[in-house]
Short mmCIF file of C-alpha atoms in Angstrom, two decimals:
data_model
loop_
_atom_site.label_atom_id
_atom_site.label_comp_id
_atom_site.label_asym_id
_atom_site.label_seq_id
_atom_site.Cartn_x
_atom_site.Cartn_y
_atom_site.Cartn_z
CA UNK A 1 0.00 0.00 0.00
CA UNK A 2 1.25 3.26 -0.85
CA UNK A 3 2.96 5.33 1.95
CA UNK A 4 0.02 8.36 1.68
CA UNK A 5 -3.09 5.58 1.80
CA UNK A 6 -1.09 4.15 4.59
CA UNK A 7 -1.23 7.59 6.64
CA UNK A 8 -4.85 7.79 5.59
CA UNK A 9 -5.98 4.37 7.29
CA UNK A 10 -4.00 5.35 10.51
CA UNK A 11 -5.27 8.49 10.98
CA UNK A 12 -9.00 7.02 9.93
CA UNK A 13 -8.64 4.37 12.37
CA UNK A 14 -7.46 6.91 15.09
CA UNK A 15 -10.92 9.27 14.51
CA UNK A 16 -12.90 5.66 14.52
CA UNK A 17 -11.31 5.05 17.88
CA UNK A 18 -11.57 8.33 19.46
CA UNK A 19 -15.51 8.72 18.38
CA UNK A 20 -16.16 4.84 20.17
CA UNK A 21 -14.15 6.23 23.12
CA UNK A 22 -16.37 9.91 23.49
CA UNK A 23 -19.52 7.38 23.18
CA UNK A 24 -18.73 4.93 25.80
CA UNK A 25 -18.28 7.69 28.16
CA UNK A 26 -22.30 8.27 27.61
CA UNK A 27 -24.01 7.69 30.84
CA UNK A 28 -21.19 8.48 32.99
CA UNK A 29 -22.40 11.38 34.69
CA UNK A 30 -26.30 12.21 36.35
CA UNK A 31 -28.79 13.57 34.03
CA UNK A 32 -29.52 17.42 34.98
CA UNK A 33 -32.50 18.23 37.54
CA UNK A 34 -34.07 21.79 37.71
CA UNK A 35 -32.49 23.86 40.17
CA UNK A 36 -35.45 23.29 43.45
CA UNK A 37 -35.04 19.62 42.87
CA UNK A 38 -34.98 17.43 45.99
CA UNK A 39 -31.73 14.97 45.68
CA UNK A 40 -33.01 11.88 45.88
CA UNK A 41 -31.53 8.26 46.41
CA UNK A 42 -29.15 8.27 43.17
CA UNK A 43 -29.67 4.92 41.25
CA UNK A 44 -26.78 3.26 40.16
CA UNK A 45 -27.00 1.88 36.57
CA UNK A 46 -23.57 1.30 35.29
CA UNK A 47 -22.64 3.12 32.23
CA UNK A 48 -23.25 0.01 29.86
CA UNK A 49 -27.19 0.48 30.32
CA UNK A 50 -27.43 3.84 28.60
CA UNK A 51 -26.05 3.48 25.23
CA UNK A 52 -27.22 7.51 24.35
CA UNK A 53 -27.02 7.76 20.81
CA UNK A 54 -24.88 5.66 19.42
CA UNK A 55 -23.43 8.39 16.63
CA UNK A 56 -23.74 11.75 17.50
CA UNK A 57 -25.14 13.87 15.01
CA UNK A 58 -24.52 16.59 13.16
CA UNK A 59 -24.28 20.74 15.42
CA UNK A 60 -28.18 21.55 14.83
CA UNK A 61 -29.25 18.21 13.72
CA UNK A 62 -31.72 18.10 17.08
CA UNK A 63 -33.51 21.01 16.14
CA UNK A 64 -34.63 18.83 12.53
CA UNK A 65 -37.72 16.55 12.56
CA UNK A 66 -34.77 14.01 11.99
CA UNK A 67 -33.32 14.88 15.48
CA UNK A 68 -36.43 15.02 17.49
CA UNK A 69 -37.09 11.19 16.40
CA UNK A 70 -34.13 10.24 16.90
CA UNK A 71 -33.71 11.99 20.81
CA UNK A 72 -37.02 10.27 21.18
CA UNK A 73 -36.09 6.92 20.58
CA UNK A 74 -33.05 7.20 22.69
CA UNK A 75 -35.20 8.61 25.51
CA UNK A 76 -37.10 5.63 25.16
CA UNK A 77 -34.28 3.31 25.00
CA UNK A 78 -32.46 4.78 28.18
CA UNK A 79 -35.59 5.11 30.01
CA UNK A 80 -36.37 1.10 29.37
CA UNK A 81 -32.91 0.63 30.51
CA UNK A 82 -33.27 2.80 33.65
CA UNK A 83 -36.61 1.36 34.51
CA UNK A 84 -35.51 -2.25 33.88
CA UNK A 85 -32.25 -1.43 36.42
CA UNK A 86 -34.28 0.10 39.09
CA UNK A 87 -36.61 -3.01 39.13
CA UNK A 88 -33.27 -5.60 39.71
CA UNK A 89 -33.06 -6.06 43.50
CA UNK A 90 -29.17 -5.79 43.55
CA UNK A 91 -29.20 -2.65 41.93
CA UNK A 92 -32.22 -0.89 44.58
CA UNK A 93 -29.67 -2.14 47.17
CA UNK A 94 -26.92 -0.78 45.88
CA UNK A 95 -28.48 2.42 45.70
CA UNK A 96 -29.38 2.50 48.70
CA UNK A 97 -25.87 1.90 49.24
CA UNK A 98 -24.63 4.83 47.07
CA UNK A 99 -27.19 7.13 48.89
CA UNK A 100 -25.60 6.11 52.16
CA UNK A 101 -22.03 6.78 51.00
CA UNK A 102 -22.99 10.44 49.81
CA UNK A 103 -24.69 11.29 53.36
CA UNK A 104 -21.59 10.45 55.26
CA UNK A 105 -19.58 12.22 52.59
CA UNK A 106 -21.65 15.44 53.21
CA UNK A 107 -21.71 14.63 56.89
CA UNK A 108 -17.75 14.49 57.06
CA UNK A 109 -18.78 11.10 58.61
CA UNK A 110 -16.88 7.94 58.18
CA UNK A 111 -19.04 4.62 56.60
CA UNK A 112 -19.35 2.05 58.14
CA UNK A 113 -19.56 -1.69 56.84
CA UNK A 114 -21.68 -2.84 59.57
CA UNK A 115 -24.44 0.10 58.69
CA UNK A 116 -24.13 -0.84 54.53
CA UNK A 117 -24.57 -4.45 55.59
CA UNK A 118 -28.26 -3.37 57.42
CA UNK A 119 -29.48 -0.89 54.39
CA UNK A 120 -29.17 -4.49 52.15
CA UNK A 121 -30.26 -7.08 54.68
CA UNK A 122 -29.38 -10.43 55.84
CA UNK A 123 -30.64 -12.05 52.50
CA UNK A 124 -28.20 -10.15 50.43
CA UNK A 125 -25.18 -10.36 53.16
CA UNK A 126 -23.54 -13.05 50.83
CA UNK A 127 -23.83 -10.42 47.57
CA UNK A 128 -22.54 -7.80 49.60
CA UNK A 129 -18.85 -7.39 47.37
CA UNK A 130 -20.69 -6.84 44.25
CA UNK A 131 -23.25 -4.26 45.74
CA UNK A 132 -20.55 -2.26 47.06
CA UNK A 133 -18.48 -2.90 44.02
CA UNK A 134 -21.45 -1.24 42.00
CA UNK A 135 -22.06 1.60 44.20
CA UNK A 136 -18.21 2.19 44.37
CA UNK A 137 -18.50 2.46 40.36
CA UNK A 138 -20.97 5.31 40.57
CA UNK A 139 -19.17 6.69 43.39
CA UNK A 140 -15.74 7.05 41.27
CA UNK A 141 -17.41 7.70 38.03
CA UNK A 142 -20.21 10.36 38.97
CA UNK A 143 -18.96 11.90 41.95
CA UNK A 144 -15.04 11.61 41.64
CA UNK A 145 -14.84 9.87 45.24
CA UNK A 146 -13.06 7.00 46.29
CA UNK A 147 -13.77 4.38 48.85
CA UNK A 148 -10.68 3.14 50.89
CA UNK A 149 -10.40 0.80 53.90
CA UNK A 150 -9.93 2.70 57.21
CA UNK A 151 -6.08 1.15 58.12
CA UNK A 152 -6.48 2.00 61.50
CA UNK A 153 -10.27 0.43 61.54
CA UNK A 154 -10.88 -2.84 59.15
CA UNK A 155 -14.64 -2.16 59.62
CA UNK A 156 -14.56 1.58 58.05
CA UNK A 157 -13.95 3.14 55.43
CA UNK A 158 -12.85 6.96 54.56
CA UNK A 159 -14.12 8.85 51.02
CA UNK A 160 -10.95 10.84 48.97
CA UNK A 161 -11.84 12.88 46.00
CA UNK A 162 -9.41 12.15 43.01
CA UNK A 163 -9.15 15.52 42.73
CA UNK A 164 -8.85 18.50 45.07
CA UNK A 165 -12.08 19.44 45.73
CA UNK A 166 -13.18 22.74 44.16
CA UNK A 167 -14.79 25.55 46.67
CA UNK A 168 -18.37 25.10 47.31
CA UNK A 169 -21.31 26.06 49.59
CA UNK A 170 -21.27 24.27 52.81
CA UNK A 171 -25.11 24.76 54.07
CA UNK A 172 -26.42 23.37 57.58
CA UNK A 173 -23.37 21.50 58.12
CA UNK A 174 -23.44 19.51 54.84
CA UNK A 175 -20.70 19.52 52.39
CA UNK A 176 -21.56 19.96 48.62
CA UNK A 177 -21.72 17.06 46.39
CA UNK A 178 -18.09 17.28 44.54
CA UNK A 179 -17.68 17.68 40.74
CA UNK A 180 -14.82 16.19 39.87
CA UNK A 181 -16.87 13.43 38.33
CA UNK A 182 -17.52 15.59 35.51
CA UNK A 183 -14.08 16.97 35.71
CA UNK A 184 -12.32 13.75 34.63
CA UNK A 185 -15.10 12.39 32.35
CA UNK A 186 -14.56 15.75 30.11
CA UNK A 187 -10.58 15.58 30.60
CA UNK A 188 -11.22 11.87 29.18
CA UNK A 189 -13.30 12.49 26.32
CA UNK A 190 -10.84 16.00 25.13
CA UNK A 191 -7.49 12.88 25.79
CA UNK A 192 -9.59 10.71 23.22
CA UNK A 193 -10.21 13.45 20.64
CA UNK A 194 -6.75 13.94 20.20
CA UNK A 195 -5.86 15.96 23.06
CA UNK A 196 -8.21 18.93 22.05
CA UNK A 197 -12.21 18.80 21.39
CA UNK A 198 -14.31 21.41 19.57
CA UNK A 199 -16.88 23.17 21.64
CA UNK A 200 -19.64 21.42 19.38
CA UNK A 201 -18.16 18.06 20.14
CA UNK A 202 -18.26 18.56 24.31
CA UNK A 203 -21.66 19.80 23.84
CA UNK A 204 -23.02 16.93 21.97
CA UNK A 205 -21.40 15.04 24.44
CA UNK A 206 -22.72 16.45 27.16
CA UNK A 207 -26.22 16.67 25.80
CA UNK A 208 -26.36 12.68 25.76
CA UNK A 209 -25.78 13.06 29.81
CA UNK A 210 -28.83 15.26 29.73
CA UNK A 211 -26.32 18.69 30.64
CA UNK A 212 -27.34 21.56 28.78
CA UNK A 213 -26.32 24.94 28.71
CA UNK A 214 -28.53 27.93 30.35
CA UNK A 215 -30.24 24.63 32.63
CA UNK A 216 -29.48 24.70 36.14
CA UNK A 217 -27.93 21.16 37.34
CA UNK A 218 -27.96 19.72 40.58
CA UNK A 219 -24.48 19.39 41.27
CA UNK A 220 -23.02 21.41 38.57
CA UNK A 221 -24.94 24.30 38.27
CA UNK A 222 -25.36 26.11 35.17
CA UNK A 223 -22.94 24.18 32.65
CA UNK A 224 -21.74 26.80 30.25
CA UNK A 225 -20.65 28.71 33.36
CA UNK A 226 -18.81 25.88 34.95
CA UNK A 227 -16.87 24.65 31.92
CA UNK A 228 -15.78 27.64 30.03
CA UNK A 229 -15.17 29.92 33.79
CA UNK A 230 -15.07 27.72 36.71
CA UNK A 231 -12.56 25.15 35.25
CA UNK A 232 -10.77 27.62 33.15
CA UNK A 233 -10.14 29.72 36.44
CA UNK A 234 -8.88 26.39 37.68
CA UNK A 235 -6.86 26.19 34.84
CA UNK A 236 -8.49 22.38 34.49
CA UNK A 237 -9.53 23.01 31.09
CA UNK A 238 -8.35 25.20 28.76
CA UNK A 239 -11.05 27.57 25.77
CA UNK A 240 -9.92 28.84 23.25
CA UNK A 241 -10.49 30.33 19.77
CA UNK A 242 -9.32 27.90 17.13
CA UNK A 243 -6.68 30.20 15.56
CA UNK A 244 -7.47 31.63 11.69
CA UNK A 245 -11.43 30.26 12.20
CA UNK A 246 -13.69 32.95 10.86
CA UNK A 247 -16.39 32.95 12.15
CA UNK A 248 -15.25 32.06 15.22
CA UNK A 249 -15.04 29.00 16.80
CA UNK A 250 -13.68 27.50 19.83
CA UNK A 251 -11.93 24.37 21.67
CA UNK A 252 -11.03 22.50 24.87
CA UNK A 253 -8.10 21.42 25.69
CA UNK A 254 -6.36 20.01 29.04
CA UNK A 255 -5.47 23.23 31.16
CA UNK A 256 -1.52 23.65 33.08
CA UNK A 257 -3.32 22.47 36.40
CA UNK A 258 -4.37 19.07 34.11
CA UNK A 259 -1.28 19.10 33.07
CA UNK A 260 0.89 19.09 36.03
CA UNK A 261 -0.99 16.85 38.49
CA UNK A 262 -1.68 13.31 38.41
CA UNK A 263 -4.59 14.11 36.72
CA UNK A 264 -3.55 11.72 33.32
CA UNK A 265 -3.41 8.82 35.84
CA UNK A 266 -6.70 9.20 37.45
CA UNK A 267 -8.60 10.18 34.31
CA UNK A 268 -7.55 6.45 33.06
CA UNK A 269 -8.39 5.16 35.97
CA UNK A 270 -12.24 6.39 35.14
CA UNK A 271 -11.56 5.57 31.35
CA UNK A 272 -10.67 1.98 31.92
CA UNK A 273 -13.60 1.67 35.17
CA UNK A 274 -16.07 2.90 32.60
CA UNK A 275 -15.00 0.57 29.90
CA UNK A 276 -13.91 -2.41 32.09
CA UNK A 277 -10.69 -2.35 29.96
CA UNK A 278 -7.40 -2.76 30.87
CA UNK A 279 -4.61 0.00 31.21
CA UNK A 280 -2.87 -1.62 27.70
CA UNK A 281 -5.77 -0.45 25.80
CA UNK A 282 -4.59 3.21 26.15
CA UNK A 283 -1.05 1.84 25.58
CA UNK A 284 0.18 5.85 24.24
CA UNK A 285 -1.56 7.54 27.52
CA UNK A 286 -0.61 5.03 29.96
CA UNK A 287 2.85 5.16 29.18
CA UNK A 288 2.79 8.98 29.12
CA UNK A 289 0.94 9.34 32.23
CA UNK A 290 3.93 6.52 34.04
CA UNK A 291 6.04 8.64 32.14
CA UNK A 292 4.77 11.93 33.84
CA UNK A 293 4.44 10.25 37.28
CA UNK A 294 8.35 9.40 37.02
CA UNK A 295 9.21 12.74 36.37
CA UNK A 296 7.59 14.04 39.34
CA UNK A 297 8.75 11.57 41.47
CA UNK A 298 11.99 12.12 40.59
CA UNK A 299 11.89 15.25 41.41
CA UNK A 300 10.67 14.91 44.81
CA UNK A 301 13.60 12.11 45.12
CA UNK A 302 11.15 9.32 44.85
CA UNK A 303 11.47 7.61 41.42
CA UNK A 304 12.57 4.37 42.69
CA UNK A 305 8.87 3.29 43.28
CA UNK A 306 7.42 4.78 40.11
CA UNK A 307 9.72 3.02 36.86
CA UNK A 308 7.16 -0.03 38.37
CA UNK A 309 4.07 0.03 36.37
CA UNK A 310 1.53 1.19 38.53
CA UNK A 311 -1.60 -1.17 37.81
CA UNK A 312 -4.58 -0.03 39.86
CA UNK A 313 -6.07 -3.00 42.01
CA UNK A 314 -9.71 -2.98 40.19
CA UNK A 315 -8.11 -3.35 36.62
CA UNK A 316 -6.73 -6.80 37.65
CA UNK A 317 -10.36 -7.46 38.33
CA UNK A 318 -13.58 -6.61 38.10
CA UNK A 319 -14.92 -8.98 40.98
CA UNK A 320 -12.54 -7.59 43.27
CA UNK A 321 -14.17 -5.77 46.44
CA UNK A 322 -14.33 -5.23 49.51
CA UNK A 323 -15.75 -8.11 51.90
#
C-alpha cells in the first residue's frame, strides 16, 4: 500500500477510535434536575445500560424533525434501561448503598460496613462485594470519590476525591456534592479526541448526559458557566479560539493544572472503570501518564517506586471488592 493511503488508514482508524471512546463515556455522569429539585436516592446503573445515541449527530441536527425522532427513541431506550435497572433487587440495594455513601460524605462522617450491611439485609449479606463494588463504580465515576479501607479500623472506610475538591457552599453543616466526576469524564473524552475537542463536540457530548447549557444542574450548576469559567479559572480546562477560524469558533483542551498533576493517571483510571478495559488499551496515555508520574517523582527524590508500572487493584479485576 502506498505510503500516503497508509497515513490515511491510521489516521482514519485513530478518529474511529476516538468517536467509540467519546460514546462509551455516555451515561457516565447524572442527568440534569431543575435547580429546586430534591436529591433523591441516586440509582446506580452502570454506564453500559445507557447506550445515548450511538453516533452523535450533526451541530443543529436536534432542532430537525430528523433529530427530534431520533432523541425520542433514545429517551425511550435509556428510560427502558433505567426502569428495567431500578426493578433488579441488587441494583435498589446498591443504591441505597450509594445514597448512604454520599450522606456520610456530606456529613464528614466515616461509613461504616456494619451500617451498609443493614441498608441491604441479611438475604443479600452473601452479595454484599458486588453491591458495594457497583455503588463504588458510581461513586468514582459520577462523583469523583473514592472508597478506601480505614487502616487503622478494618470495619470503616474513609471517602478521597481524586481531585482536590473545588470551593463550594457548605449549608447546615453539609458539604456539597463534589464535581470532579464531571471533571475527569470531560478531561477523558478532550485525551480521546486527540488531546483537544471542539466546543460542538463537548456539547453533543454532554447533551447525551442530559447537561445543557442555560439549565441549572444539581451538582453542577449552570454548565456553560462551569466549563468555560469555573474550570478555566482552575486552569483544568483550557477555551480557546481555534486560531485563523472565521467565524469564530472554539476548543477545549487540558489546562496547566491538568497538566501538572496526576490528573492523566486518574482520568484512566475512570476511562478503563467505565469501559472495564485494561490499562494496555490506552497503551500511548498510559505510558505517558507513568512517564509523567516518574518525572515528578523524581523530582521529589522518589522515582525508585514509580519506573514499576503502577496497575490499579480494580483493573486486575472486576470482581474484586471489599468483603
Amino acid at each position: 500500500m502506498p505510503r500516503g493511503n497508509k497515513s490515511k488508514s491510521r489516521s482514519r482508524a485513530k478518529r474511529q477510535q476516538a468517536r467509540g471512546e467519546s460514546q462509551s463515556l455516555q451515561g457516565a455522569l447524572p442527568t440534569a434536575k431543575e435547580e429546586g429539585d430534591a436529591p433523591s436516592s441516586p440509582d446506580v446503573i452502570g454506564a453500559e445500560s445507557s447506550d445515548a445515541g450511538a453516533e452523535g449527530s450533526d451541530v443543529g441536527a436536534e432542532l430537525s424533525v430528523a433529530g427530534v425522532d431520533e432523541k425520542r427513541a433514545n429517551a425511550c431506550t435509556i428510560a427502558e434501561a433505567i426502569d428495567s435497572a431500578r426493578r433488579d433487587p441488587m441494583t435498589r440495594k446498591a443504591s441505597k448503598v450509594l445514597h448512604y455513601l454520599l450522606e456520610k460524605y456530606q456529613k464528614d462522617e466515616q461509613p461504616l460496613e456494619a451500617d451498609m450491611l443493614k441498608l441491604i439485609s441479611r438475604k443479600y449479606k452473601v452479595h454484599f462485594p458486588w453491591i458495594l463494588e457497583k455503588a463504588t463504580y458510581q461513586l468514582e465515576v459520577v462523583y469523583g470519590l473514592e472508597l478506601k479501607a480505614d487502616k487503622q479500623n478494618p470495619q470503616s472506610y474513609v471517602l478521597v476525591s481524586k481531585l482536590p475538591i473545588l470551593p463550594g457552599a457548605n449549608e447546615g453543616g453539609r458539604k456539597e456534592l463534589p464535581k470532579t466526576g464531571l471533571i475527569l469524564t470531560l478531561l477523558g473524552m478532550i485525551m480521546m479526541k486527540g488531546d483537544r475537542a471542539s466546543e460542538e463536540e463537548v456539547w453533543q457530548f454532554l447533551h447525551m448526559q442530559g447537561i445543557y447549557p442555560g439549565r441549572r444542574h444539581l451538582i453542577f450548576g449552570e454548565p456553560r458557566k462551569f466549563i468555560t469559567k469555573e474550570l478555566v479559572e482552575q486552569n483544568y480546562v483550557e477555551y480557546r479560539q481555534v486560531p485563523g477560524s472565521n467565524p469564530p469558533s472554539y476548543e477545549f483542551l487540558w489546562g496547566s493544572r491538568a497538566r501538572n498533576e496526576d490528573t492523566k493517571m486518574k482520568v484512566l483510571d475512570v476511562l478503563t472503570k467505565i469501559r472495564n478495559a485494561m490499562p494496555s488499551y490506552y497503551p500511548q496515555q498510559y505510558e505517558e501518564a507513568l512517564s509523567n508520574q516518574a518525572e515528578r517523582a523524581a523530582r521529589r527524590g522518589e522515582a525508585s517506586g514509580y519506573h514499576a508500572a503502577r496497575v490499579p487493584s480494580h483493573f486486575h479485576s472486576t470482581s474484586s471488592s471489599h468483603t
